[in-house]
Amino acid sequence: MGDRAHTHTGAAGRAATADRPTSIRNVVLVGHSGSGKTTLVEALAQTAGAVNRAGRVEDGGTISDYDEIEQHRHRSVQLSLVPVEWNGYKINLLDTPGYADFVGELRAGLRAADAALFVVSAAQEADAVEGTTRAVWDECAAVGMPRAIVVTHLDTARTSFDDMTQVCAALFGGDDPDAVVPLYLPVRGPQAPDGHAPLTGLTGLLSQRIFDYSSGERREHPPADGEREPLGDARNRLIEGIIAESEDETLMDHYLGGGDIDVKTLVDDLERAVARGVFHPVLTAAPAADGSRQGVGTVELLDLVTGGFPSPVERILPAVTTPAGAPRPAPVCDPQGPLLAEVVKTASDPYVGRMSLVRVFSGTLRPDDTVHVCGHGLTDPGHEERPTHEAEIRVGALTSPFGKQQRPLTRCVAGDLACVARLGAAETGDTLSAKDDPLLMEPWTMPDPLLPVAIRAHSKADEDKLSQGLSRLVAEDPTMRLEQNQDTHQVVLWCMGEAHRDVALERLRSHYGVQVDAVPHRVPLRETFATRCSGRGRHVKQSGGHGQYAICEIEVEPLPPGAGIEFVDKVVGGAVPRQFIPSVEKGIRAQAARGVASGHPLVDVRVTLLDGKSHSVDSSDAAFQTAGALALREAAADTRIQLLEPVAEVSVLIPDDYVGAVMSDLSGRRGRVVGTEQAPGGRTVVRAEVPELEIGRYAVDLRSLAHGTGRFDRAYARHEAMPPQLAERVRAEREGVSD
């Protein structure tokens, strides 16, 4: 790859376009937070001529202009598209957040891309690389996505390319660490007094040429005397790795027999192995120095993307059905084929409104087309079974993002990406297809948000806008779930973590003009009777004219968990007229829903109506409802009311090294570990039952406990009796709030 010509067309001043899928490369950049993905995207764009030497877009705006939230926190929290051109290819660079809270943006980037660059920082510990990128590497491996590795920050002190390459081979090589080897070795300049030697160029292991960037422009020359010998071992490992993955079985015999293999043959085999996803070269890159145009290694990286990564034509597309679920033939990436596209990201622009980033898989999308939109609703439970919404929508303007600019496009062909304005209520994950041939793509998986955040409007004006603002926020971000809890009467946003929560609340304020306050999240508790007891409800009032007269006597006994409220009629002799017995039951159930002691719903009891009295004139439906409620409250006053708390089934997936710490932590949360089982990759699944009161912040705490390497899921199991001491504290807190 180091021997190719490097003439290219810059993208500055116009939108990068493509007419053929084979001339497109869609590449997602993946890596841990702080690895330098956004800086690398800027360096690649600068080398490709898309930005000027100051790192600015030629016609205004910055290449990494996300929004004020991200710039305030100095981290990327959104998927960002930067299209560039190189050697006649259009490259769509998809920059993803490295922070675990924004995994939804990462999943969207993986869906839109055909290959991945894993960016790792030589200045960070191996644990940081493993914690946030190993799971993504496994996801890519499962679908055969081609991957390469870029080592950054080698221009900082006390960094080693060799050490980082060994870390990557151990983490990502799996059963074949020889498939993770460098293509180039870094060349360093004179050593400074502090021991730091700056990165000035690369040595190509195949071409055995030096690529010198010290002047700001890439220059090529042969190695000097004595520089060729140190390349021997690294070059031999690279050649052996390429040959092992070659489809030409005669190459290995020829090589072992001492024969030379043409560099062009090796490069061609390397590119085919990378495109098949079985060989993962390691490269290095650094941004250009001030006043320079090309960053170290950026030319080599762009050559790898265009030569080694596959075009959209080579990608196996997701399964497709009709909206009714009938299977359809597998689509192909053909601009002349039927339209099939997908919304991979939805965002709101304060000036142009909602914008949708769309990947076209088949056909050609044009402005003013009328398309069929249907989706599973990635934010809705059970979305995998049937579409939750369908509509026919006229497509607005197509544009290509470029910093703050949106450059108009006349079309978007199969394999390409574009921003689409005014797609109505289309959500992330929705399928776009021809109106006369509606299709539905298999959805991609999204993690469940597990951090609850209860919110309320800051003022009456905010309350009027809250519902619309929240619905738009959730439609843009499938990793966020909105809950209107019927038991606690709270509005709850379920988020991925604290950073996700902070960004969501700030977006509500800055984009939708809604100020909200976070309030303590309340877990839905229940009440039940601890023993059998009885009660008498007497509702007798006379105030002129028709009065109110109803008396009923009940017996209450506890039932097994999950039984709910059972009502039994044992009245004899018509003491309570038949028409008023349903009234008694209605009053009892209404009081049970309100609670009888601490304001939580009453469950798991049998209420038996034994006797009562009525009046021929003054008895009524309302009177017996009131009497039933009074009887239940009187019964509760004569017995011990037990508080019940929800218990969740929790499954924690963590590396084996953290099993002991996680099990100890779960026990400290009043959890019961019910079993463990081995998982692939040296990991363990710990299954436990834990009260929900104890795991409200577990999404945050587990990340700290397992250094970002663990994940968990939870599901409601049942309600159980709360320990007496804790129940008393909950009651006291409620009484304090009431006072």
XYZ file of C-alpha atoms in Angstrom:
739
model
C 0.000 0.000 0.000
C 2.991 2.252 0.405
C 3.774 2.054 -3.332
C 0.522 3.515 -4.643
C 0.226 6.892 -6.322
C -1.200 9.583 -4.112
C -2.885 11.995 -6.470
C -6.287 12.868 -5.117
C -9.134 15.296 -5.441
C -9.925 17.455 -2.438
C -13.440 17.908 -1.141
C -13.026 21.529 -0.139
C -15.612 23.880 -1.508
C -18.105 21.254 -2.671
C -19.989 18.228 -1.431
C -18.302 14.859 -1.848
C -20.543 12.793 -4.133
C -20.498 9.302 -5.603
C -22.261 7.767 -8.586
C -21.180 4.147 -8.080
C -21.321 2.065 -4.880
C -17.900 0.602 -5.709
C -16.342 4.064 -5.299
C -17.738 4.497 -1.757
C -16.179 3.478 1.555
C -18.177 3.752 4.789
C -15.848 3.579 7.777
C -16.738 3.885 11.460
C -14.115 4.982 13.973
C -14.400 3.128 17.275
C -12.360 3.553 20.414
C -12.242 4.314 24.094
C -12.851 7.826 25.369
C -9.800 10.010 24.831
C -8.258 7.768 22.178
C -8.186 10.605 19.639
C -10.875 9.568 17.150
C -12.104 13.086 16.410
C -8.554 14.410 16.062
C -7.803 11.565 13.652
C -10.891 12.388 11.570
C -9.712 16.011 11.352
C -6.219 14.878 10.306
C -7.609 12.591 7.593
C -9.874 15.356 6.295
C -6.964 17.766 6.238
C -4.764 15.329 4.298
C -7.609 14.708 1.830
C -7.885 18.455 1.229
C -11.268 18.839 2.884
C -10.005 21.390 5.426
C -7.342 24.027 5.335
C -4.101 24.049 7.267
C -5.652 25.618 10.335
C -7.981 22.634 10.673
C -10.990 24.678 9.558
C -13.541 23.838 6.899
C -12.704 25.948 3.847
C -16.079 27.705 3.773
C -16.609 28.140 7.497
C -17.354 26.013 10.522
C -15.292 23.358 12.238
C -15.003 19.774 11.178
C -15.969 18.585 14.670
C -18.791 21.019 15.298
C -21.186 18.858 17.334
C -22.993 21.207 19.723
C -22.369 23.360 22.736
C -22.948 20.479 25.147
C -20.082 18.440 23.772
C -17.724 21.380 23.448
C -18.426 22.276 27.061
C -17.484 18.798 28.220
C -14.659 18.321 25.680
C -15.965 14.969 24.541
C -18.002 13.661 21.640
C -21.489 12.507 22.526
C -22.969 12.147 19.039
C -22.348 10.216 15.866
C -20.730 12.583 13.350
C -20.372 12.120 9.580
C -17.424 13.639 7.705
C -17.285 12.807 3.961
C -13.948 13.193 2.144
C -12.524 12.194 -1.244
C -9.302 10.307 -1.865
C -7.955 8.922 -5.141
C -11.399 8.981 -6.743
C -13.162 7.359 -3.770
C -15.716 8.939 -1.485
C -14.981 8.037 2.126
C -17.718 8.544 4.719
C -15.918 8.808 8.055
C -18.285 8.105 10.954
C -16.891 9.386 14.242
C -18.497 7.728 17.289
C -18.415 8.629 20.991
C -15.992 6.624 23.085
C -17.863 7.066 26.354
C -19.932 4.040 27.338
C -23.062 6.108 28.039
C -23.449 6.867 24.323
C -23.339 3.322 23.012
C -26.505 4.011 21.017
C -24.563 6.409 18.783
C -21.887 3.741 18.399
C -24.433 1.092 17.357
C -25.854 3.498 14.775
C -22.352 4.015 13.382
C -21.798 0.273 13.110
C -25.097 -0.082 11.253
C -24.169 2.623 8.734
C -20.601 1.430 8.114
C -19.031 -1.411 6.151
C -15.683 -1.438 7.989
C -14.243 -0.213 11.271
C -11.088 1.563 12.403
C -10.364 0.779 16.059
C -8.484 3.726 17.522
C -6.345 3.003 20.593
C -4.160 5.419 22.486
C -0.582 4.467 23.322
C -0.766 6.948 26.212
C -3.522 5.038 28.057
C -3.455 1.821 30.022
C -4.430 -1.487 28.443
C -7.423 -1.707 30.812
C -8.929 1.417 29.217
C -8.684 -0.189 25.780
C -10.188 -3.463 26.934
C -13.028 -1.987 28.950
C -14.774 -0.112 26.173
C -13.660 -1.647 22.877
C -13.407 -5.414 23.326
C -17.179 -5.949 23.239
C -17.461 -3.843 20.069
C -14.642 -5.837 18.472
C -16.574 -9.042 19.199
C -19.730 -7.555 17.664
C -17.837 -6.736 14.479
C -16.262 -10.194 14.412
C -19.681 -11.837 14.717
C -20.816 -10.237 11.438
C -17.423 -10.424 9.717
C -16.921 -6.658 9.543
C -13.404 -5.763 8.343
C -11.313 -4.050 11.006
C -7.973 -2.289 11.257
C -6.270 -0.758 14.287
C -4.803 2.744 14.527
C -2.429 3.565 17.386
C -2.516 7.244 18.344
C -0.631 9.523 20.731
C 2.761 8.070 19.878
C 3.928 11.687 19.729
C 3.665 11.888 23.522
C 6.389 10.921 25.973
C 6.904 7.392 27.306
C 4.850 5.622 24.635
C 5.769 2.431 22.797
C 4.350 1.231 19.502
C 5.675 -2.288 20.088
C 4.012 -2.536 23.501
C 0.693 -1.276 22.140
C 0.852 -3.706 19.220
C 1.310 -6.581 21.660
C -1.659 -5.363 23.721
C -3.838 -5.225 20.594
C -2.747 -8.705 19.482
C -3.631 -10.099 22.915
C -6.994 -8.296 23.144
C -8.178 -8.586 19.563
C -6.263 -11.519 18.096
C -8.288 -14.201 19.849
C -7.148 -17.598 18.620
C -4.999 -16.007 15.909
C -2.822 -13.195 17.329
C -0.661 -13.383 14.156
C -3.594 -11.779 12.294
C -2.953 -8.533 14.233
C 0.398 -7.202 13.000
C 1.777 -3.787 11.983
C 2.105 -2.649 8.364
C 4.469 0.190 9.209
C 6.934 0.949 11.981
C 7.181 4.469 13.401
C 10.224 6.614 12.736
C 11.176 9.020 15.503
C 13.221 12.180 15.408
C 16.069 13.225 17.724
C 15.477 12.575 21.395
C 14.642 15.585 23.559
C 16.179 16.144 27.026
C 13.038 14.735 28.652
C 13.509 11.472 26.769
C 10.758 12.095 24.245
C 11.475 11.448 20.574
C 8.853 12.975 18.228
C 7.145 10.908 15.521
C 8.467 12.036 12.127
C 7.537 9.271 9.703
C 6.931 5.601 8.969
C 8.820 2.673 7.518
C 6.817 0.443 5.176
C 7.465 -3.192 6.040
C 6.450 -4.489 2.614
C 8.021 -1.794 0.454
C 10.962 -1.264 2.848
C 10.734 2.457 2.154
C 10.844 5.417 4.542
C 7.888 7.812 4.411
C 9.130 11.033 5.941
C 6.608 13.636 7.181
C 9.072 15.889 8.985
C 8.721 18.630 6.342
C 4.930 18.693 6.579
C 4.552 16.860 3.265
C 5.020 13.130 2.770
C 8.364 12.310 1.138
C 9.618 8.844 0.253
C 13.184 7.508 0.276
C 15.009 4.226 0.857
C 16.310 3.363 4.333
C 19.857 4.365 5.139
C 22.614 1.872 5.854
C 21.845 -0.094 8.983
C 18.098 0.778 8.966
C 17.038 -2.200 6.866
C 18.158 -4.990 9.221
C 15.875 -4.113 12.189
C 12.896 -4.498 9.868
C 13.606 -8.161 9.235
C 11.666 -9.852 12.046
C 8.646 -7.532 11.781
C 8.590 -7.884 7.996
C 8.775 -11.669 8.167
C 5.877 -11.816 10.660
C 3.783 -9.592 8.400
C 4.515 -11.651 5.278
C 3.799 -14.922 7.079
C 0.519 -13.503 8.372
C -0.525 -12.377 4.895
C 0.404 -15.715 3.324
C -1.480 -17.634 6.039
C -4.654 -15.825 5.017
C -3.977 -15.912 1.283
C -6.359 -17.739 -1.017
C -3.318 -18.873 -3.037
C -2.125 -22.003 -1.223
C 1.090 -22.191 -3.285
C 2.499 -19.006 -1.761
C 3.386 -20.633 1.563
C 5.352 -23.432 -0.071
C 7.128 -20.907 -2.291
C 7.969 -18.707 0.714
C 9.162 -21.575 2.923
C 11.311 -22.754 0.042
C 13.220 -19.478 0.187
C 11.574 -17.857 -2.815
C 10.819 -14.154 -3.023
C 7.231 -13.004 -3.322
C 6.440 -9.929 -5.345
C 5.373 -6.957 -3.204
C 2.351 -6.331 -5.424
C 1.173 -9.913 -4.823
C 1.543 -9.409 -1.073
C -0.327 -6.089 -1.165
C -3.171 -7.589 -3.200
C -3.459 -10.572 -0.829
C -3.296 -8.233 2.161
C -6.149 -6.121 0.831
C -8.286 -9.187 0.135
C -7.636 -10.573 3.649
C -8.527 -7.227 5.238
C -11.709 -6.981 3.164
C -12.750 -10.486 4.269
C -12.350 -9.490 7.912
C -9.689 -12.131 8.706
C -6.589 -9.917 8.873
C -6.299 -6.782 11.000
C -3.336 -4.516 10.243
C -1.998 -2.129 12.869
C -1.087 1.389 11.766
C -0.199 4.604 13.513
C -1.210 8.178 12.812
C -0.641 11.609 14.293
C -2.103 15.032 13.405
C -0.051 17.445 11.368
C 2.171 19.935 13.119
C 1.229 23.615 12.982
C 1.462 24.879 9.423
C 1.732 21.367 7.987
C -0.775 19.766 5.722
C -0.328 16.036 6.165
C -0.311 14.250 9.498
C 2.031 11.296 9.992
C 0.472 8.102 8.655
C -2.677 9.727 7.252
C -1.816 8.952 3.634
C -1.166 5.307 4.483
C -4.423 5.116 6.410
C -6.462 6.590 3.558
C -4.783 4.131 1.171
C -5.774 1.246 3.438
C -9.384 2.461 3.591
C -9.702 2.747 -0.197
C -7.669 -0.326 -1.087
C -8.280 -2.743 1.775
C -11.777 -1.995 3.017
C -14.753 -3.342 1.047
C -17.238 -1.311 -0.938
C -20.947 -1.365 0.027
C -21.518 -3.892 -2.779
C -19.611 -6.519 -0.761
C -21.672 -6.102 2.409
C -24.296 -8.670 3.391
C -27.392 -6.571 3.996
C -29.830 -7.081 6.892
C -32.863 -9.301 6.327
C -35.921 -7.661 4.768
C -39.641 -8.437 5.067
C -42.879 -6.780 4.150
C -44.480 -4.717 6.928
C -46.803 -7.694 7.528
C -43.799 -9.968 8.164
C -43.627 -11.901 4.877
C -39.994 -12.603 3.899
C -38.549 -10.889 0.850
C -35.466 -11.766 -1.237
C -32.167 -10.455 0.088
C -31.560 -6.946 -1.307
C -28.435 -6.043 -3.271
C -26.571 -2.763 -3.382
C -27.745 -1.513 -6.776
C -28.592 2.136 -7.573
C -31.147 0.879 -10.111
C -32.798 -1.524 -7.652
C -35.854 -0.957 -5.430
C -35.434 1.746 -2.819
C -34.327 0.482 0.585
C -32.865 2.908 3.109
C -32.721 3.324 6.870
C -32.655 6.201 9.319
C -29.521 5.609 11.398
C -29.664 8.840 13.388
C -32.179 11.583 14.114
C -31.249 15.041 15.338
C -32.852 18.447 15.676
C -31.243 21.515 14.180
C -32.391 24.841 15.695
C -32.607 26.402 12.210
C -33.793 23.645 9.839
C -35.670 21.430 12.290
C -35.405 17.649 12.408
C -32.624 16.112 10.330
C -32.253 12.396 9.611
C -28.996 10.688 8.692
C -29.970 8.010 6.171
C -27.990 5.060 4.784
C -29.240 3.949 1.372
C -28.797 0.191 0.942
C -30.512 -0.184 -2.446
C -31.923 2.116 -5.112
C -31.455 5.884 -5.274
C -33.036 8.470 -2.980
C -33.900 11.882 -4.460
C -35.393 15.089 -3.061
C -39.182 15.350 -3.302
C -39.593 11.542 -3.618
C -42.600 10.142 -1.775
C -41.443 7.179 0.289
C -43.038 4.644 2.601
C -41.750 4.897 6.163
C -42.277 2.157 8.694
C -40.426 1.210 11.823
C -40.215 -1.165 14.731
C -39.904 1.672 17.195
C -36.523 0.960 18.778
C -37.720 2.780 21.876
C -40.746 0.524 22.350
C -40.742 -2.889 24.077
C -41.521 -5.783 21.776
C -40.510 -3.848 18.664
C -39.072 -6.940 17.008
C -42.452 -8.446 16.174
C -44.384 -5.903 14.084
C -43.913 -2.312 12.937
C -45.342 0.210 15.342
C -45.907 2.967 12.800
C -46.242 3.445 9.038
C -46.700 6.514 6.838
C -46.038 7.923 3.393
C -43.773 10.961 3.544
C -42.369 13.308 0.960
C -38.600 13.558 1.214
C -37.177 17.011 1.796
C -33.802 18.317 0.732
C -30.808 15.966 0.633
C -27.561 17.379 1.968
C -24.046 16.330 2.835
C -22.817 17.522 6.252
C -19.594 19.495 6.358
C -18.900 21.223 9.633
C -21.640 23.792 10.133
C -22.563 23.617 6.461
C -25.145 21.371 4.805
C -24.252 21.099 1.127
C -27.129 20.175 -1.207
C -27.210 16.842 -3.058
C -29.274 15.922 -6.091
C -29.374 12.222 -5.153
C -28.000 9.597 -2.799
C -27.137 6.286 -4.465
C -27.051 2.808 -2.941
C -24.199 2.496 -0.470
C -23.998 6.201 0.366
C -25.174 8.336 3.280
C -26.971 11.664 3.298
C -28.854 13.965 5.625
C -32.567 14.284 4.864
C -34.712 17.179 6.000
C -38.371 17.008 6.911
C -38.937 13.285 7.242
C -41.929 13.975 9.438
C -42.197 11.654 12.403
C -39.566 9.194 11.120
C -37.514 7.793 13.990
C -34.087 6.249 14.300
C -34.241 2.721 12.911
C -37.128 3.361 10.494
C -37.053 1.860 6.997
C -37.582 3.980 3.871
C -38.845 2.180 0.762
C -40.890 2.758 -2.383
C -44.514 3.622 -1.650
C -45.742 0.895 -4.024
C -43.377 -1.740 -2.569
C -43.115 -1.167 1.214
C -40.324 -3.021 3.004
C -39.106 -3.394 6.567
C -35.491 -4.069 7.560
C -34.510 -6.240 10.493
C -33.759 -3.848 13.379
C -30.414 -3.603 15.067
C -30.174 -4.258 18.779
C -30.043 -1.486 21.321
C -29.006 -1.880 24.971
C -31.613 -1.246 27.639
C -31.205 2.003 29.589
C -30.845 1.052 33.244
C -30.383 4.330 35.139
C -33.732 5.873 36.189
C -34.000 9.662 36.412
C -37.244 11.108 37.789
C -37.967 14.620 36.529
C -40.571 17.336 36.890
C -41.155 20.615 35.113
C -39.388 23.573 36.666
C -42.336 25.917 36.131
C -45.867 26.011 34.734
C -44.533 27.242 31.382
C -42.135 24.276 31.266
C -44.949 21.905 32.166
C -46.884 22.936 29.068
C -43.918 22.054 26.809
C -42.636 19.021 28.714
C -44.593 16.292 26.951
C -43.628 17.386 23.438
C -40.009 17.963 24.383
C -39.664 14.533 25.971
C -41.296 12.734 23.060
C -38.935 14.394 20.582
C -35.924 13.676 22.777
C -36.774 9.967 23.033
C -37.526 9.702 19.299
C -33.997 10.955 18.583
C -32.265 8.626 21.026
C -33.356 4.956 21.092
C -31.190 4.292 24.148
C -33.477 6.514 26.201
C -36.853 5.316 27.466
C -39.700 7.426 28.829
C -41.935 6.029 31.573
C -45.047 7.511 33.133
C -45.137 5.442 36.319
C -48.742 4.820 37.324
C -47.832 3.789 40.875
C -45.495 6.613 41.869
C -46.981 9.199 39.444
C -43.470 10.167 38.388
C -42.130 10.954 34.929
C -39.009 8.800 34.601
C -36.290 8.992 31.937
C -34.290 5.780 31.744
C -30.733 6.611 30.664
C -27.469 4.758 30.051
C -25.537 6.616 32.742
C -24.933 9.931 34.440
C -23.275 11.573 31.440
C -26.173 10.444 29.236
C -28.589 11.928 31.776
C -26.746 15.261 31.917
C -26.675 15.613 28.139
C -30.372 14.691 27.848
C -31.478 17.286 30.403
C -29.263 19.920 28.809
C -30.695 19.148 25.370
C -34.202 19.539 26.786
C -33.249 23.000 27.971
C -31.155 24.223 25.036
C -32.954 22.615 22.078
C -36.566 22.424 23.244
C -36.734 25.234 25.792
C -37.865 22.971 28.649
C -36.287 23.382 32.071
C -36.705 20.345 34.344
C -35.597 19.398 37.828
C -34.311 15.952 38.759
C -36.064 14.549 41.836
C -35.435 11.370 43.837
C -36.667 8.304 41.988
C -39.305 6.361 43.907
C -39.539 2.588 43.644
C -43.151 1.272 43.481
C -43.760 -0.396 46.843
C -46.792 -2.407 47.913
C -48.638 -3.148 51.180
C -50.221 -6.323 52.465
C -51.818 -7.629 55.668
C -49.542 -9.686 57.891
C -52.392 -11.485 59.745
C -56.107 -12.177 59.515
C -58.318 -9.404 60.883
C -61.784 -7.890 60.569
C -63.267 -4.449 60.116
C -66.595 -2.675 60.183
C -67.480 0.215 57.943
C -70.320 2.448 59.053
C -71.372 5.358 56.853
C -74.546 6.915 58.268
C -75.442 10.573 57.695
C -78.734 12.438 57.897
C -78.925 16.084 56.860
C -82.489 16.558 55.644
C -84.000 14.862 52.646
C -82.320 11.653 51.509
C -79.502 10.634 53.861
C -76.661 8.160 53.474
C -76.844 4.770 55.136
C -74.516 1.809 54.651
C -72.915 -0.628 57.078
C -70.739 -3.589 56.137
C -68.569 -6.022 58.026
C -65.569 -7.690 56.388
C -62.816 -10.132 57.163
C -59.345 -9.747 55.588
C -56.706 -12.472 55.318
C -53.305 -12.494 53.591
C -52.771 -14.451 50.360
C -49.616 -15.787 48.691
C -47.473 -13.311 46.698
C -48.913 -12.415 43.336
C -52.518 -13.228 44.240
C -53.732 -9.629 44.002
C -57.067 -8.618 45.589
C -59.720 -11.308 45.954
C -63.274 -10.385 46.956
C -65.680 -12.984 48.397
C -69.382 -12.473 49.134
C -70.723 -14.458 52.123
C -73.696 -12.300 52.994
C -76.805 -14.265 53.931
C -80.402 -13.182 54.418
C -80.110 -10.039 52.306
C -78.377 -8.013 55.014
C -76.696 -6.195 52.163
C -78.992 -5.983 49.129
C -77.600 -7.763 46.069
C -77.408 -4.561 44.031
C -75.030 -2.987 46.581
C -72.539 -5.858 46.910
C -70.617 -4.709 43.790
C -70.578 -1.247 45.370
C -68.849 -2.624 48.460
C -66.299 -4.394 46.278
C -65.690 -1.246 44.254
C -65.081 0.812 47.403
C -62.687 -1.822 48.795
C -60.670 -2.021 45.567
C -60.479 1.766 45.298
C -59.180 2.007 48.868
C -56.699 -0.827 48.205
C -55.323 1.088 45.219
C -54.799 4.134 47.449
C -53.232 2.092 50.248
C -54.207 1.714 53.873
C -51.070 2.630 55.826
C -48.229 4.316 53.924
C -49.964 5.228 50.694
C -48.774 2.265 48.616
C -51.238 -0.062 46.845
C -52.577 -2.975 48.881
C -52.104 -6.418 47.305
C -52.321 -10.136 48.059
C -55.334 -10.209 50.393
C -58.741 -11.853 50.386
C -61.579 -9.610 51.549
C -64.740 -11.426 52.599
C -68.011 -9.522 53.029
C -69.805 -11.191 55.966
C -72.675 -8.949 57.014
C -74.097 -5.450 56.859
C -77.164 -3.258 57.119
C -79.073 -1.091 54.688
C -81.905 1.405 54.629
C -84.782 1.247 52.194
C -84.474 4.955 51.330
C -81.038 6.221 52.333
C -78.837 3.364 51.069
C -77.093 3.981 47.770
C -74.198 2.870 45.609
C -72.009 5.748 46.837
C -72.838 5.024 50.485
C -71.796 1.350 50.246
C -68.608 2.286 48.351
C -67.690 4.573 51.231
C -68.595 1.910 53.814
C -66.408 -0.678 52.063
C -63.438 1.689 52.085
C -63.993 2.514 55.782
C -64.182 -1.180 56.670
C -60.854 -1.889 54.970
C -59.174 1.025 56.769
C -60.541 -0.140 60.135
C -59.256 -3.661 59.518
C -55.813 -2.256 58.681
C -55.740 -0.357 61.967
C -56.060 -3.635 63.901
C -53.177 -5.543 62.294
C -49.588 -5.143 61.149
C -49.257 -3.889 57.605
C -46.259 -5.291 55.797
C -44.393 -3.278 53.154
C -43.443 -5.161 49.993
C -40.562 -4.112 47.740
C -39.924 -5.141 44.115
C -37.144 -7.640 43.526
C -35.301 -7.803 40.212
C -33.582 -10.707 38.513
C -30.137 -9.388 37.631
C -27.605 -10.944 35.237
C -24.106 -9.451 35.341
C -21.543 -10.261 32.637
C -18.007 -9.516 33.815
C -14.436 -10.721 33.269
C -13.424 -13.549 35.571
C -11.085 -11.232 37.504
C -14.033 -9.264 38.889
C -16.380 -12.109 39.861
C -15.484 -11.994 43.553
C -15.848 -8.232 43.808
C -19.199 -8.252 41.999
C -20.643 -11.067 44.120
C -19.539 -9.322 47.307
C -21.086 -6.062 46.115
C -24.390 -7.772 45.280
C -24.502 -9.348 48.733
C -23.980 -5.903 50.253
C -27.070 -4.776 48.355
C -29.205 -7.440 50.086
C -28.926 -9.541 46.938
C -29.030 -13.335 46.694
C -26.640 -14.870 44.171
C -28.517 -17.769 42.569
C -25.831 -19.033 40.222
C -22.909 -18.396 37.911
C -22.001 -19.688 34.486
C -19.031 -19.353 32.184
C -19.241 -17.144 29.102
C -16.881 -16.957 26.113
C -13.778 -14.797 26.296
C -12.838 -15.457 29.931
C -16.018 -13.938 31.311
C -18.648 -15.047 33.803
C -22.367 -14.430 34.125
C -23.471 -13.862 37.726
C -27.206 -14.268 38.304
C -28.785 -12.769 41.401
C -32.025 -11.479 42.861
C -31.670 -7.967 44.226
C -34.212 -5.515 45.684
C -34.789 -2.672 43.231
C -34.247 -0.156 46.024
C -30.588 -1.217 46.005
C -29.814 -1.065 42.265
C -31.064 2.341 41.210
C -27.466 3.442 40.466
C -26.058 0.025 39.614
C -25.418 1.086 36.006
C -22.930 3.636 37.354
C -21.548 1.563 40.224
C -20.841 -1.533 38.115
C -18.874 0.542 35.621
C -16.653 1.754 38.436
C -16.387 -1.663 40.092
C -15.392 -3.546 36.915
C -13.441 -0.681 35.299
C -15.928 -0.404 32.451
C -15.707 -4.080 31.470
C -19.032 -5.283 32.921
C -22.608 -4.991 31.806
C -25.888 -6.204 33.233
C -29.578 -6.547 32.568
C -32.512 -6.675 34.921
C -36.085 -7.885 34.895
C -38.859 -7.600 37.471
C -39.316 -10.834 39.406
C -41.819 -10.199 42.218
C -42.552 -8.199 45.349
C -41.170 -9.441 48.665
C -41.553 -8.369 52.277
C -39.216 -5.554 53.215
C -37.087 -5.951 56.376
C -38.907 -4.315 59.342
C -36.149 -1.784 60.089
C -36.065 -0.599 56.474
C -39.869 -0.501 56.303
C -39.981 1.746 59.373
C -37.453 4.095 57.795
C -39.494 4.276 54.574
C -42.657 5.043 56.559
C -40.839 7.719 58.561
C -39.511 9.333 55.403
C -42.994 9.400 53.896
C -44.472 10.940 57.029
C -41.708 13.559 56.959
C -42.572 14.427 53.371
C -46.265 14.619 54.228
C -45.588 16.962 57.120
